[in-house]
């Protein structure tokens, strides 16, 4: 019983009376004043925003794109030493194909392999990778 009386008294003091009050009754001012413009600061001085930045909760910076080689088509003279290093001897003039559905831009050239057999090789014009070799 005492508990109910204390709760009703506390609710009335805070202005949260649950009982219906007639319109002509005297309004009771709340016992606690609240300043709506006050800022809340935690007791131990911890900066909430700085803490989250260090744990990666914010967006990551955009990836670095090196524009000096991004999708840059290089001339055949740039890739020829690479092809020779991979044991091919180039015997023909390269033909440049600007687009392929799987390879992208590439060079097709007649060459000989280390066994001196003639074949066609395809070299990527962007990466220099050997894409195919057909006998």
mmCIF file of C-alpha atoms in Angstrom:
data_model
loop_
_atom_site.group_PDB
_atom_site.id
_atom_site.type_symbol
_atom_site.label_atom_id
_atom_site.label_comp_id
_atom_site.label_asym_id
_atom_site.label_seq_id
_atom_site.Cartn_x
_atom_site.Cartn_y
_atom_site.Cartn_z
ATOM 1 C CA UNK A 1 0.000 0.000 0.000
ATOM 2 C CA UNK A 2 2.808 2.386 0.885
ATOM 3 C CA UNK A 3 4.403 1.621 -2.488
ATOM 4 C CA UNK A 4 1.262 2.671 -4.385
ATOM 5 C CA UNK A 5 0.995 5.881 -2.377
ATOM 6 C CA UNK A 6 4.654 6.720 -3.109
ATOM 7 C CA UNK A 7 4.231 6.049 -6.839
ATOM 8 C CA UNK A 8 1.071 8.182 -7.059
ATOM 9 C CA UNK A 9 2.799 10.979 -5.135
ATOM 10 C CA UNK A 10 5.845 10.810 -7.413
ATOM 11 C CA UNK A 11 3.662 10.835 -10.538
ATOM 12 C CA UNK A 12 1.773 13.850 -9.228
ATOM 13 C CA UNK A 13 5.024 15.657 -8.430
ATOM 14 C CA UNK A 14 6.317 15.062 -11.950
ATOM 15 C CA UNK A 15 3.057 16.169 -13.501
ATOM 16 C CA UNK A 16 2.134 12.704 -14.711
ATOM 17 C CA UNK A 17 -1.099 12.278 -12.760
ATOM 18 C CA UNK A 18 -3.037 9.358 -14.120
ATOM 19 C CA UNK A 19 -6.302 10.308 -12.443
ATOM 20 C CA UNK A 20 -8.751 12.407 -14.441
ATOM 21 C CA UNK A 21 -8.821 15.955 -13.107
ATOM 22 C CA UNK A 22 -11.759 18.324 -13.611
ATOM 23 C CA UNK A 23 -11.144 21.301 -15.888
ATOM 24 C CA UNK A 24 -11.534 23.860 -13.110
ATOM 25 C CA UNK A 25 -8.914 22.200 -10.885
ATOM 26 C CA UNK A 26 -5.739 24.046 -10.029
ATOM 27 C CA UNK A 27 -2.755 22.993 -12.163
ATOM 28 C CA UNK A 28 0.236 21.761 -10.217
ATOM 29 C CA UNK A 29 3.605 22.901 -11.547
ATOM 30 C CA UNK A 30 6.159 20.102 -11.937
ATOM 31 C CA UNK A 31 8.736 19.905 -9.170
ATOM 32 C CA UNK A 32 11.661 19.490 -11.616
ATOM 33 C CA UNK A 33 12.505 22.223 -14.119
ATOM 34 C CA UNK A 34 13.902 21.087 -17.464
ATOM 35 C CA UNK A 35 15.973 23.364 -19.677
ATOM 36 C CA UNK A 36 15.302 22.332 -23.293
ATOM 37 C CA UNK A 37 18.366 24.178 -24.644
ATOM 38 C CA UNK A 38 20.852 22.433 -22.335
ATOM 39 C CA UNK A 39 23.577 20.278 -23.886
ATOM 40 C CA UNK A 40 24.464 16.960 -22.361
ATOM 41 C CA UNK A 41 28.095 16.107 -21.785
ATOM 42 C CA UNK A 42 29.222 12.801 -20.415
ATOM 43 C CA UNK A 43 31.001 12.879 -17.064
ATOM 44 C CA UNK A 44 34.306 11.382 -18.204
ATOM 45 C CA UNK A 45 34.835 13.854 -21.066
ATOM 46 C CA UNK A 46 34.667 11.279 -23.850
ATOM 47 C CA UNK A 47 34.163 12.687 -27.355
ATOM 48 C CA UNK A 48 31.594 10.463 -29.058
ATOM 49 C CA UNK A 49 32.317 11.588 -32.630
ATOM 50 C CA UNK A 50 36.068 11.196 -32.474
ATOM 51 C CA UNK A 51 35.675 7.701 -31.037
ATOM 52 C CA UNK A 52 33.545 6.467 -33.941
ATOM 53 C CA UNK A 53 35.824 7.883 -36.590
ATOM 54 C CA UNK A 54 38.670 5.717 -35.360
ATOM 55 C CA UNK A 55 36.599 2.536 -35.603
ATOM 56 C CA UNK A 56 35.623 2.911 -39.272
ATOM 57 C CA UNK A 57 31.945 3.727 -38.800
ATOM 58 C CA UNK A 58 32.168 6.555 -41.332
ATOM 59 C CA UNK A 59 32.451 6.025 -45.066
ATOM 60 C CA UNK A 60 35.802 4.869 -46.351
ATOM 61 C CA UNK A 61 37.706 7.243 -48.632
ATOM 62 C CA UNK A 62 37.276 6.597 -52.360
ATOM 63 C CA UNK A 63 39.737 4.110 -53.853
ATOM 64 C CA UNK A 64 42.863 5.570 -55.411
ATOM 65 C CA UNK A 65 42.796 5.294 -59.193
ATOM 66 C CA UNK A 66 46.121 5.729 -60.921
ATOM 67 C CA UNK A 67 45.127 7.404 -64.171
ATOM 68 C CA UNK A 68 48.519 6.927 -65.774
ATOM 69 C CA UNK A 69 47.694 3.286 -66.637
ATOM 70 C CA UNK A 70 43.931 3.017 -66.220
ATOM 71 C CA UNK A 71 42.578 1.351 -69.397
ATOM 72 C CA UNK A 72 45.441 2.829 -71.410
ATOM 73 C CA UNK A 73 46.101 1.084 -74.717
ATOM 74 C CA UNK A 74 49.846 0.851 -75.257
ATOM 75 C CA UNK A 75 51.540 0.548 -78.645
ATOM 76 C CA UNK A 76 52.869 -2.788 -79.829
ATOM 77 C CA UNK A 77 56.476 -1.643 -79.316
ATOM 78 C CA UNK A 78 55.775 -1.483 -75.580
ATOM 79 C CA UNK A 79 54.619 -5.141 -75.381
ATOM 80 C CA UNK A 80 57.058 -6.745 -77.854
ATOM 81 C CA UNK A 81 59.911 -7.238 -75.293
ATOM 82 C CA UNK A 82 57.427 -8.888 -72.922
ATOM 83 C CA UNK A 83 56.416 -11.376 -75.631
ATOM 84 C CA UNK A 84 60.065 -12.158 -76.402
ATOM 85 C CA UNK A 85 60.719 -12.732 -72.675
ATOM 86 C CA UNK A 86 57.996 -15.394 -72.760
ATOM 87 C CA UNK A 87 59.917 -17.380 -75.424
ATOM 88 C CA UNK A 88 58.082 -16.201 -78.521
ATOM 89 C CA UNK A 89 59.879 -14.927 -81.589
ATOM 90 C CA UNK A 90 57.702 -12.431 -83.452
ATOM 91 C CA UNK A 91 57.816 -12.925 -87.239
ATOM 92 C CA UNK A 92 54.844 -10.909 -88.485
ATOM 93 C CA UNK A 93 53.301 -7.471 -88.192
ATOM 94 C CA UNK A 94 50.737 -7.145 -85.396
ATOM 95 C CA UNK A 95 47.104 -6.435 -86.190
ATOM 96 C CA UNK A 96 45.270 -4.281 -83.649
ATOM 97 C CA UNK A 97 41.682 -5.186 -82.751
ATOM 98 C CA UNK A 98 39.985 -2.415 -80.779
ATOM 99 C CA UNK A 99 37.349 -4.550 -79.106
ATOM 100 C CA UNK A 100 36.611 -8.141 -78.227
ATOM 101 C CA UNK A 101 33.707 -9.242 -76.013
ATOM 102 C CA UNK A 102 36.029 -11.107 -73.613
ATOM 103 C CA UNK A 103 39.533 -9.726 -74.156
ATOM 104 C CA UNK A 104 38.968 -6.028 -74.822
ATOM 105 C CA UNK A 105 41.528 -4.363 -77.119
ATOM 106 C CA UNK A 106 44.319 -6.715 -78.196
ATOM 107 C CA UNK A 107 47.044 -7.372 -80.755
ATOM 108 C CA UNK A 108 47.106 -10.505 -82.898
ATOM 109 C CA UNK A 109 50.498 -11.422 -84.283
ATOM 110 C CA UNK A 110 52.215 -14.333 -86.026
ATOM 111 C CA UNK A 111 55.092 -15.744 -83.993
ATOM 112 C CA UNK A 112 57.243 -18.806 -83.380
ATOM 113 C CA UNK A 113 57.377 -20.589 -80.047
ATOM 114 C CA UNK A 114 60.475 -22.092 -78.381
ATOM 115 C CA UNK A 115 60.089 -25.256 -80.537
ATOM 116 C CA UNK A 116 60.179 -23.083 -83.707
ATOM 117 C CA UNK A 117 56.519 -23.810 -84.516
ATOM 118 C CA UNK A 118 54.440 -21.043 -86.151
ATOM 119 C CA UNK A 119 51.405 -19.882 -84.220
ATOM 120 C CA UNK A 120 49.064 -16.930 -83.701
ATOM 121 C CA UNK A 121 49.201 -15.189 -80.347
ATOM 122 C CA UNK A 122 46.878 -12.587 -78.885
ATOM 123 C CA UNK A 123 48.364 -9.941 -76.589
ATOM 124 C CA UNK A 124 46.212 -7.605 -74.493
ATOM 125 C CA UNK A 125 46.827 -3.994 -75.522
ATOM 126 C CA UNK A 126 46.198 -2.819 -71.937
ATOM 127 C CA UNK A 127 47.916 -5.375 -69.692
ATOM 128 C CA UNK A 128 50.274 -7.157 -72.084
ATOM 129 C CA UNK A 129 48.931 -10.538 -71.009
ATOM 130 C CA UNK A 130 49.122 -13.371 -73.514
ATOM 131 C CA UNK A 131 45.443 -14.069 -74.122
ATOM 132 C CA UNK A 132 45.644 -16.991 -76.515
ATOM 133 C CA UNK A 133 47.967 -18.933 -78.758
ATOM 134 C CA UNK A 134 46.642 -20.898 -81.746
ATOM 135 C CA UNK A 135 48.712 -23.298 -83.831
#
